[in-house]
mmCIF file with all atom_site columns, C-alpha atoms in Angstrom:
data_model
loop_
_atom_site.group_PDB
_atom_site.id
_atom_site.type_symbol
_atom_site.label_atom_id
_atom_site.label_alt_id
_atom_site.label_comp_id
_atom_site.label_asym_id
_atom_site.label_entity_id
_atom_site.label_seq_id
_atom_site.pdbx_PDB_ins_code
_atom_site.Cartn_x
_atom_site.Cartn_y
_atom_site.Cartn_z
_atom_site.occupancy
_atom_site.B_iso_or_equiv
_atom_site.pdbx_formal_charge
_atom_site.auth_seq_id
_atom_site.auth_comp_id
_atom_site.auth_asym_id
_atom_site.auth_atom_id
_atom_site.pdbx_PDB_model_num
ATOM 1   C CA . MET A 1 1   ? -13.539 -1.142  3.326   1.00 0.00 ? 7   MET A CA 1
ATOM 2   C CA . VAL A 1 2   ? -11.332 -0.778  0.236   1.00 0.00 ? 8   VAL A CA 1
ATOM 3   C CA . HIS A 1 3   ? -14.325 0.633   -1.616  1.00 0.00 ? 9   HIS A CA 1
ATOM 4   C CA . GLU A 1 4   ? -14.970 3.016   1.307   1.00 0.00 ? 10  GLU A CA 1
ATOM 5   C CA . LEU A 1 5   ? -11.384 4.223   0.914   1.00 0.00 ? 11  LEU A CA 1
ATOM 6   C CA . ALA A 1 6   ? -11.955 4.766   -2.821  1.00 0.00 ? 12  ALA A CA 1
ATOM 7   C CA . ASP A 1 7   ? -15.026 6.866   -2.006  1.00 0.00 ? 13  ASP A CA 1
ATOM 8   C CA . TYR A 1 8   ? -13.015 8.871   0.535   1.00 0.00 ? 14  TYR A CA 1
ATOM 9   C CA . GLU A 1 9   ? -10.280 9.477   -2.039  1.00 0.00 ? 15  GLU A CA 1
ATOM 10  C CA . ARG A 1 10  ? -12.928 10.697  -4.528  1.00 0.00 ? 16  ARG A CA 1
ATOM 11  C CA . ALA A 1 11  ? -12.243 7.882   -6.990  1.00 0.00 ? 17  ALA A CA 1
ATOM 12  C CA . PRO A 1 12  ? -14.892 5.176   -6.496  1.00 0.00 ? 18  PRO A CA 1
ATOM 13  C CA . GLU A 1 13  ? -15.070 4.490   -10.242 1.00 0.00 ? 19  GLU A CA 1
ATOM 14  C CA . GLN A 1 14  ? -11.399 3.460   -10.197 1.00 0.00 ? 20  GLN A CA 1
ATOM 15  C CA . CYS A 1 15  ? -11.797 0.726   -7.577  1.00 0.00 ? 21  CYS A CA 1
ATOM 16  C CA . HIS A 1 16  ? -12.524 -2.642  -9.180  1.00 0.00 ? 22  HIS A CA 1
ATOM 17  C CA . LEU A 1 17  ? -11.233 -4.941  -6.421  1.00 0.00 ? 23  LEU A CA 1
ATOM 18  C CA . THR A 1 18  ? -13.447 -7.910  -5.626  1.00 0.00 ? 24  THR A CA 1
ATOM 19  C CA . GLU A 1 19  ? -13.554 -9.900  -2.416  1.00 0.00 ? 25  GLU A CA 1
ATOM 20  C CA . GLU A 1 20  ? -12.305 -12.911 -4.366  1.00 0.00 ? 26  GLU A CA 1
ATOM 21  C CA . GLN A 1 21  ? -9.299  -10.998 -5.700  1.00 0.00 ? 27  GLN A CA 1
ATOM 22  C CA . LEU A 1 22  ? -8.368  -9.722  -2.255  1.00 0.00 ? 28  LEU A CA 1
ATOM 23  C CA . THR A 1 23  ? -8.755  -13.173 -0.694  1.00 0.00 ? 29  THR A CA 1
ATOM 24  C CA . THR A 1 24  ? -6.596  -14.721 -3.422  1.00 0.00 ? 30  THR A CA 1
ATOM 25  C CA . ALA A 1 25  ? -3.900  -12.060 -3.032  1.00 0.00 ? 31  ALA A CA 1
ATOM 26  C CA . LEU A 1 26  ? -3.752  -12.315 0.761   1.00 0.00 ? 32  LEU A CA 1
ATOM 27  C CA . PHE A 1 27  ? -4.042  -16.081 1.155   1.00 0.00 ? 33  PHE A CA 1
ATOM 28  C CA . ALA A 1 28  ? -2.124  -17.443 -1.833  1.00 0.00 ? 34  ALA A CA 1
ATOM 29  C CA . THR A 1 29  ? 0.508   -20.125 -1.296  1.00 0.00 ? 35  THR A CA 1
ATOM 30  C CA . ALA A 1 30  ? 3.220   -17.466 -1.509  1.00 0.00 ? 36  ALA A CA 1
ATOM 31  C CA . PRO A 1 31  ? 1.373   -14.182 -0.953  1.00 0.00 ? 37  PRO A CA 1
ATOM 32  C CA . ALA A 1 32  ? 2.848   -10.919 -2.188  1.00 0.00 ? 38  ALA A CA 1
ATOM 33  C CA . LEU A 1 33  ? 0.247   -8.830  -0.326  1.00 0.00 ? 39  LEU A CA 1
ATOM 34  C CA . PHE A 1 34  ? -0.186  -8.695  3.423   1.00 0.00 ? 40  PHE A CA 1
ATOM 35  C CA . GLY A 1 35  ? -2.786  -7.063  5.597   1.00 0.00 ? 41  GLY A CA 1
ATOM 36  C CA . HIS A 1 36  ? -3.850  -6.158  9.092   1.00 0.00 ? 42  HIS A CA 1
ATOM 37  C CA . VAL A 1 37  ? -7.364  -5.333  10.264  1.00 0.00 ? 43  VAL A CA 1
ATOM 38  C CA . ALA A 1 38  ? -8.175  -3.183  13.280  1.00 0.00 ? 44  ALA A CA 1
ATOM 39  C CA . VAL A 1 39  ? -11.335 -4.159  15.139  1.00 0.00 ? 45  VAL A CA 1
ATOM 40  C CA . ASP A 1 40  ? -13.343 -2.453  17.864  1.00 0.00 ? 46  ASP A CA 1
ATOM 41  C CA . ASP A 1 41  ? -14.436 -3.882  21.226  1.00 0.00 ? 47  ASP A CA 1
ATOM 42  C CA . ALA A 1 42  ? -17.336 -5.657  19.487  1.00 0.00 ? 48  ALA A CA 1
ATOM 43  C CA . ASP A 1 43  ? -14.860 -7.320  17.076  1.00 0.00 ? 49  ASP A CA 1
ATOM 44  C CA . GLN A 1 44  ? -16.162 -5.228  14.147  1.00 0.00 ? 50  GLN A CA 1
ATOM 45  C CA . PRO A 1 45  ? -13.616 -4.067  11.548  1.00 0.00 ? 51  PRO A CA 1
ATOM 46  C CA . ILE A 1 46  ? -12.815 -0.372  11.802  1.00 0.00 ? 52  ILE A CA 1
ATOM 47  C CA . GLY A 1 47  ? -9.662  -0.081  9.722   1.00 0.00 ? 53  GLY A CA 1
ATOM 48  C CA . PHE A 1 48  ? -7.041  -1.866  7.685   1.00 0.00 ? 54  PHE A CA 1
ATOM 49  C CA . ALA A 1 49  ? -3.517  -1.695  6.344   1.00 0.00 ? 55  ALA A CA 1
ATOM 50  C CA . LEU A 1 50  ? -2.540  -3.476  3.114   1.00 0.00 ? 56  LEU A CA 1
ATOM 51  C CA . TRP A 1 51  ? 1.164   -3.704  2.362   1.00 0.00 ? 57  TRP A CA 1
ATOM 52  C CA . PHE A 1 52  ? 3.875   -5.508  0.455   1.00 0.00 ? 58  PHE A CA 1
ATOM 53  C CA . LEU A 1 53  ? 7.643   -5.748  0.507   1.00 0.00 ? 59  LEU A CA 1
ATOM 54  C CA . ASN A 1 54  ? 9.843   -3.443  -1.478  1.00 0.00 ? 60  ASN A CA 1
ATOM 55  C CA . PHE A 1 55  ? 13.641  -3.424  -1.693  1.00 0.00 ? 61  PHE A CA 1
ATOM 56  C CA . SER A 1 56  ? 16.117  -0.590  -1.289  1.00 0.00 ? 62  SER A CA 1
ATOM 57  C CA . THR A 1 57  ? 19.165  -1.040  -3.461  1.00 0.00 ? 63  THR A CA 1
ATOM 58  C CA . TRP A 1 58  ? 20.871  1.679   -1.401  1.00 0.00 ? 64  TRP A CA 1
ATOM 59  C CA . GLU A 1 59  ? 20.166  0.065   1.965   1.00 0.00 ? 65  GLU A CA 1
ATOM 60  C CA . GLY A 1 60  ? 20.486  -3.487  0.645   1.00 0.00 ? 66  GLY A CA 1
ATOM 61  C CA . VAL A 1 61  ? 17.418  -4.698  2.535   1.00 0.00 ? 67  VAL A CA 1
ATOM 62  C CA . HIS A 1 62  ? 13.684  -5.010  2.152   1.00 0.00 ? 68  HIS A CA 1
ATOM 63  C CA . GLY A 1 63  ? 11.225  -2.497  3.476   1.00 0.00 ? 69  GLY A CA 1
ATOM 64  C CA . ILE A 1 64  ? 7.471   -2.261  3.708   1.00 0.00 ? 70  ILE A CA 1
ATOM 65  C CA . TYR A 1 65  ? 5.417   -0.301  1.217   1.00 0.00 ? 71  TYR A CA 1
ATOM 66  C CA . LEU A 1 66  ? 2.053   0.575   2.712   1.00 0.00 ? 72  LEU A CA 1
ATOM 67  C CA . GLU A 1 67  ? -0.390  0.481   -0.181  1.00 0.00 ? 73  GLU A CA 1
ATOM 68  C CA . ASP A 1 68  ? -3.441  1.515   1.808   1.00 0.00 ? 74  ASP A CA 1
ATOM 69  C CA . LEU A 1 69  ? -4.214  2.617   5.341   1.00 0.00 ? 75  LEU A CA 1
ATOM 70  C CA . TYR A 1 70  ? -7.853  3.314   6.130   1.00 0.00 ? 76  TYR A CA 1
ATOM 71  C CA . VAL A 1 71  ? -9.790  3.891   9.312   1.00 0.00 ? 77  VAL A CA 1
ATOM 72  C CA . ARG A 1 72  ? -13.543 4.310   9.143   1.00 0.00 ? 78  ARG A CA 1
ATOM 73  C CA . PRO A 1 73  ? -14.640 7.881   9.952   1.00 0.00 ? 79  PRO A CA 1
ATOM 74  C CA . ALA A 1 74  ? -16.382 6.927   13.206  1.00 0.00 ? 80  ALA A CA 1
ATOM 75  C CA . ALA A 1 75  ? -13.173 5.302   14.471  1.00 0.00 ? 81  ALA A CA 1
ATOM 76  C CA . ARG A 1 76  ? -10.751 8.097   13.578  1.00 0.00 ? 82  ARG A CA 1
ATOM 77  C CA . GLY A 1 77  ? -8.993  9.509   16.599  1.00 0.00 ? 83  GLY A CA 1
ATOM 78  C CA . THR A 1 78  ? -9.274  6.226   18.522  1.00 0.00 ? 84  THR A CA 1
ATOM 79  C CA . GLY A 1 79  ? -5.657  5.208   17.933  1.00 0.00 ? 85  GLY A CA 1
ATOM 80  C CA . ALA A 1 80  ? -6.541  2.521   15.373  1.00 0.00 ? 86  ALA A CA 1
ATOM 81  C CA . GLY A 1 81  ? -4.450  4.127   12.601  1.00 0.00 ? 87  GLY A CA 1
ATOM 82  C CA . ARG A 1 82  ? -1.512  4.656   14.949  1.00 0.00 ? 88  ARG A CA 1
ATOM 83  C CA . LEU A 1 83  ? -1.693  1.009   16.059  1.00 0.00 ? 89  LEU A CA 1
ATOM 84  C CA . LEU A 1 84  ? -1.797  -0.234  12.454  1.00 0.00 ? 90  LEU A CA 1
ATOM 85  C CA . LEU A 1 85  ? 1.281   1.857   11.600  1.00 0.00 ? 91  LEU A CA 1
ATOM 86  C CA . ALA A 1 86  ? 3.019   0.816   14.835  1.00 0.00 ? 92  ALA A CA 1
ATOM 87  C CA . THR A 1 87  ? 2.400   -2.821  13.899  1.00 0.00 ? 93  THR A CA 1
ATOM 88  C CA . LEU A 1 88  ? 4.098   -2.302  10.528  1.00 0.00 ? 94  LEU A CA 1
ATOM 89  C CA . ALA A 1 89  ? 6.961   -0.413  12.185  1.00 0.00 ? 95  ALA A CA 1
ATOM 90  C CA . ALA A 1 90  ? 7.410   -3.333  14.596  1.00 0.00 ? 96  ALA A CA 1
ATOM 91  C CA . ILE A 1 91  ? 7.565   -5.768  11.668  1.00 0.00 ? 97  ILE A CA 1
ATOM 92  C CA . CYS A 1 92  ? 10.255  -3.577  10.071  1.00 0.00 ? 98  CYS A CA 1
ATOM 93  C CA . VAL A 1 93  ? 12.313  -3.496  13.253  1.00 0.00 ? 99  VAL A CA 1
ATOM 94  C CA . GLU A 1 94  ? 11.883  -7.222  13.937  1.00 0.00 ? 100 GLU A CA 1
ATOM 95  C CA . ARG A 1 95  ? 12.946  -8.192  10.404  1.00 0.00 ? 101 ARG A CA 1
ATOM 96  C CA . GLY A 1 96  ? 15.720  -5.658  9.987   1.00 0.00 ? 102 GLY A CA 1
ATOM 97  C CA . TYR A 1 97  ? 13.865  -3.576  7.401   1.00 0.00 ? 103 TYR A CA 1
ATOM 98  C CA . ARG A 1 98  ? 14.945  0.059   7.427   1.00 0.00 ? 104 ARG A CA 1
ATOM 99  C CA . ARG A 1 99  ? 11.976  1.766   5.785   1.00 0.00 ? 105 ARG A CA 1
ATOM 100 C CA . LEU A 1 100 ? 8.219   2.015   5.932   1.00 0.00 ? 106 LEU A CA 1
ATOM 101 C CA . ASP A 1 101 ? 7.054   3.956   2.885   1.00 0.00 ? 107 ASP A CA 1
ATOM 102 C CA . TRP A 1 102 ? 3.690   5.142   1.600   1.00 0.00 ? 108 TRP A CA 1
ATOM 103 C CA . TRP A 1 103 ? 2.086   7.807   -0.568  1.00 0.00 ? 109 TRP A CA 1
ATOM 104 C CA . MET A 1 104 ? -0.707  10.099  0.465   1.00 0.00 ? 110 MET A CA 1
ATOM 105 C CA . ILE A 1 105 ? -3.074  12.289  -1.512  1.00 0.00 ? 111 ILE A CA 1
ATOM 106 C CA . ASN A 1 106 ? -1.913  15.862  -0.967  1.00 0.00 ? 112 ASN A CA 1
ATOM 107 C CA . TRP A 1 107 ? -5.260  17.064  0.448   1.00 0.00 ? 113 TRP A CA 1
ATOM 108 C CA . ASN A 1 108 ? -5.549  14.301  3.065   1.00 0.00 ? 114 ASN A CA 1
ATOM 109 C CA . PRO A 1 109 ? -5.749  15.766  6.592   1.00 0.00 ? 115 PRO A CA 1
ATOM 110 C CA . ALA A 1 110 ? -3.801  12.714  7.827   1.00 0.00 ? 116 ALA A CA 1
ATOM 111 C CA . ALA A 1 111 ? -0.639  14.670  6.952   1.00 0.00 ? 117 ALA A CA 1
ATOM 112 C CA . ARG A 1 112 ? -0.735  16.203  10.452  1.00 0.00 ? 118 ARG A CA 1
ATOM 113 C CA . PHE A 1 113 ? -1.002  12.735  11.998  1.00 0.00 ? 119 PHE A CA 1
ATOM 114 C CA . TYR A 1 114 ? 1.910   11.437  9.917   1.00 0.00 ? 120 TYR A CA 1
ATOM 115 C CA . ALA A 1 115 ? 4.056   14.418  10.901  1.00 0.00 ? 121 ALA A CA 1
ATOM 116 C CA . ALA A 1 116 ? 3.170   13.842  14.573  1.00 0.00 ? 122 ALA A CA 1
ATOM 117 C CA . ILE A 1 117 ? 4.599   10.308  14.445  1.00 0.00 ? 123 ILE A CA 1
ATOM 118 C CA . GLY A 1 118 ? 7.794   11.500  12.768  1.00 0.00 ? 124 GLY A CA 1
ATOM 119 C CA . ALA A 1 119 ? 7.068   10.643  9.128   1.00 0.00 ? 125 ALA A CA 1
ATOM 120 C CA . THR A 1 120 ? 8.544   13.020  6.575   1.00 0.00 ? 126 THR A CA 1
ATOM 121 C CA . PRO A 1 121 ? 7.213   13.810  3.103   1.00 0.00 ? 127 PRO A CA 1
ATOM 122 C CA . MET A 1 122 ? 9.514   12.911  0.252   1.00 0.00 ? 128 MET A CA 1
ATOM 123 C CA . ASP A 1 123 ? 8.912   16.105  -1.715  1.00 0.00 ? 129 ASP A CA 1
ATOM 124 C CA . GLU A 1 124 ? 11.932  15.685  -3.966  1.00 0.00 ? 130 GLU A CA 1
ATOM 125 C CA . TRP A 1 125 ? 10.629  12.383  -5.365  1.00 0.00 ? 131 TRP A CA 1
ATOM 126 C CA . VAL A 1 126 ? 7.986   12.525  -8.081  1.00 0.00 ? 132 VAL A CA 1
ATOM 127 C CA . PRO A 1 127 ? 5.745   9.486   -8.469  1.00 0.00 ? 133 PRO A CA 1
ATOM 128 C CA . TYR A 1 128 ? 5.196   8.135   -11.962 1.00 0.00 ? 134 TYR A CA 1
ATOM 129 C CA . ARG A 1 129 ? 2.711   5.585   -13.208 1.00 0.00 ? 135 ARG A CA 1
ATOM 130 C CA . LEU A 1 130 ? 2.524   3.662   -16.451 1.00 0.00 ? 136 LEU A CA 1
ATOM 131 C CA . ALA A 1 131 ? -0.937  2.181   -17.039 1.00 0.00 ? 137 ALA A CA 1
ATOM 132 C CA . GLY A 1 132 ? -3.624  1.515   -19.628 1.00 0.00 ? 138 GLY A CA 1
ATOM 133 C CA . PRO A 1 133 ? -2.784  1.975   -23.316 1.00 0.00 ? 139 PRO A CA 1
ATOM 134 C CA . ALA A 1 134 ? 0.675   3.411   -22.576 1.00 0.00 ? 140 ALA A CA 1
ATOM 135 C CA . LEU A 1 135 ? 1.557   0.298   -20.551 1.00 0.00 ? 141 LEU A CA 1
ATOM 136 C CA . HIS A 1 136 ? 0.424   -1.958  -23.401 1.00 0.00 ? 142 HIS A CA 1
ATOM 137 C CA . GLU A 1 137 ? 2.231   0.123   -26.025 1.00 0.00 ? 143 GLU A CA 1
ATOM 138 C CA . LEU A 1 138 ? 5.513   -0.102  -24.135 1.00 0.00 ? 144 LEU A CA 1
ATOM 139 C CA . ALA A 1 139 ? 5.072   -3.835  -23.490 1.00 0.00 ? 145 ALA A CA 1
ATOM 140 C CA . ALA A 1 140 ? 4.538   -4.384  -27.208 1.00 0.00 ? 146 ALA A CA 1
ATOM 141 C CA . GLN A 1 141 ? 8.039   -3.035  -27.853 1.00 0.00 ? 147 GLN A CA 1
ATOM 142 C CA . VAL A 1 142 ? 9.671   -6.144  -26.370 1.00 0.00 ? 148 VAL A CA 1
ATOM 143 C CA . PRO A 1 143 ? 10.852  -8.383  -29.191 1.00 0.00 ? 149 PRO A CA 1
ATOM 144 C CA . ALA A 1 144 ? 9.465   -11.894 -29.209 1.00 0.00 ? 150 ALA A CA 1
ATOM 145 C CA . ALA A 1 145 ? 11.754  -14.339 -27.466 1.00 0.00 ? 151 ALA A CA 1
ATOM 146 C CA . PRO A 1 146 ? 13.663  -16.458 -29.953 1.00 0.00 ? 152 PRO A CA 1
ATOM 147 C CA . THR A 1 147 ? 12.571  -20.057 -30.100 1.00 0.00 ? 153 THR A CA 1
ATOM 148 C CA . ARG A 1 148 ? 15.244  -22.481 -28.974 1.00 0.00 ? 154 ARG A CA 1
ATOM 149 C CA . PRO A 1 149 ? 15.439  -25.594 -31.104 1.00 0.00 ? 155 PRO A CA 1
ATOM 150 C CA . ASP A 1 150 ? 16.119  -27.750 -28.039 1.00 0.00 ? 156 ASP A CA 1
ATOM 151 C CA . ALA A 1 151 ? 13.096  -26.454 -26.082 1.00 0.00 ? 157 ALA A CA 1
#
């Protein structure tokens, strides 16, 4: 379904995730990625939420960052997306997290759904990304660690 989401977001060429990578990330000894799958009455997957923990230095506690929420087109309007988000909200409340954050492509019609559940856009915050050659160029600016004679 991750590749379906990439198609929906008009970026299928950018999605390189393999089943092996996802399995490793979700089921590692100490996973840093978590997920929930919504299924229909026939136990067929109809949606998913992939998330990880973030930390608010202002609040002093963790929160959940929702990396991806996707519901297959045929299942939209069934409550699957709401239930996935409600599940993450319940985890936040249970664990004392104060925030559930995510980004959304600005043309996504889900904005109405998010507003209906009380989510607010963070218009004053501008997302930035460092990737590809720029990421490597910046990383190359770190001086080599000195060798310790006793190491």
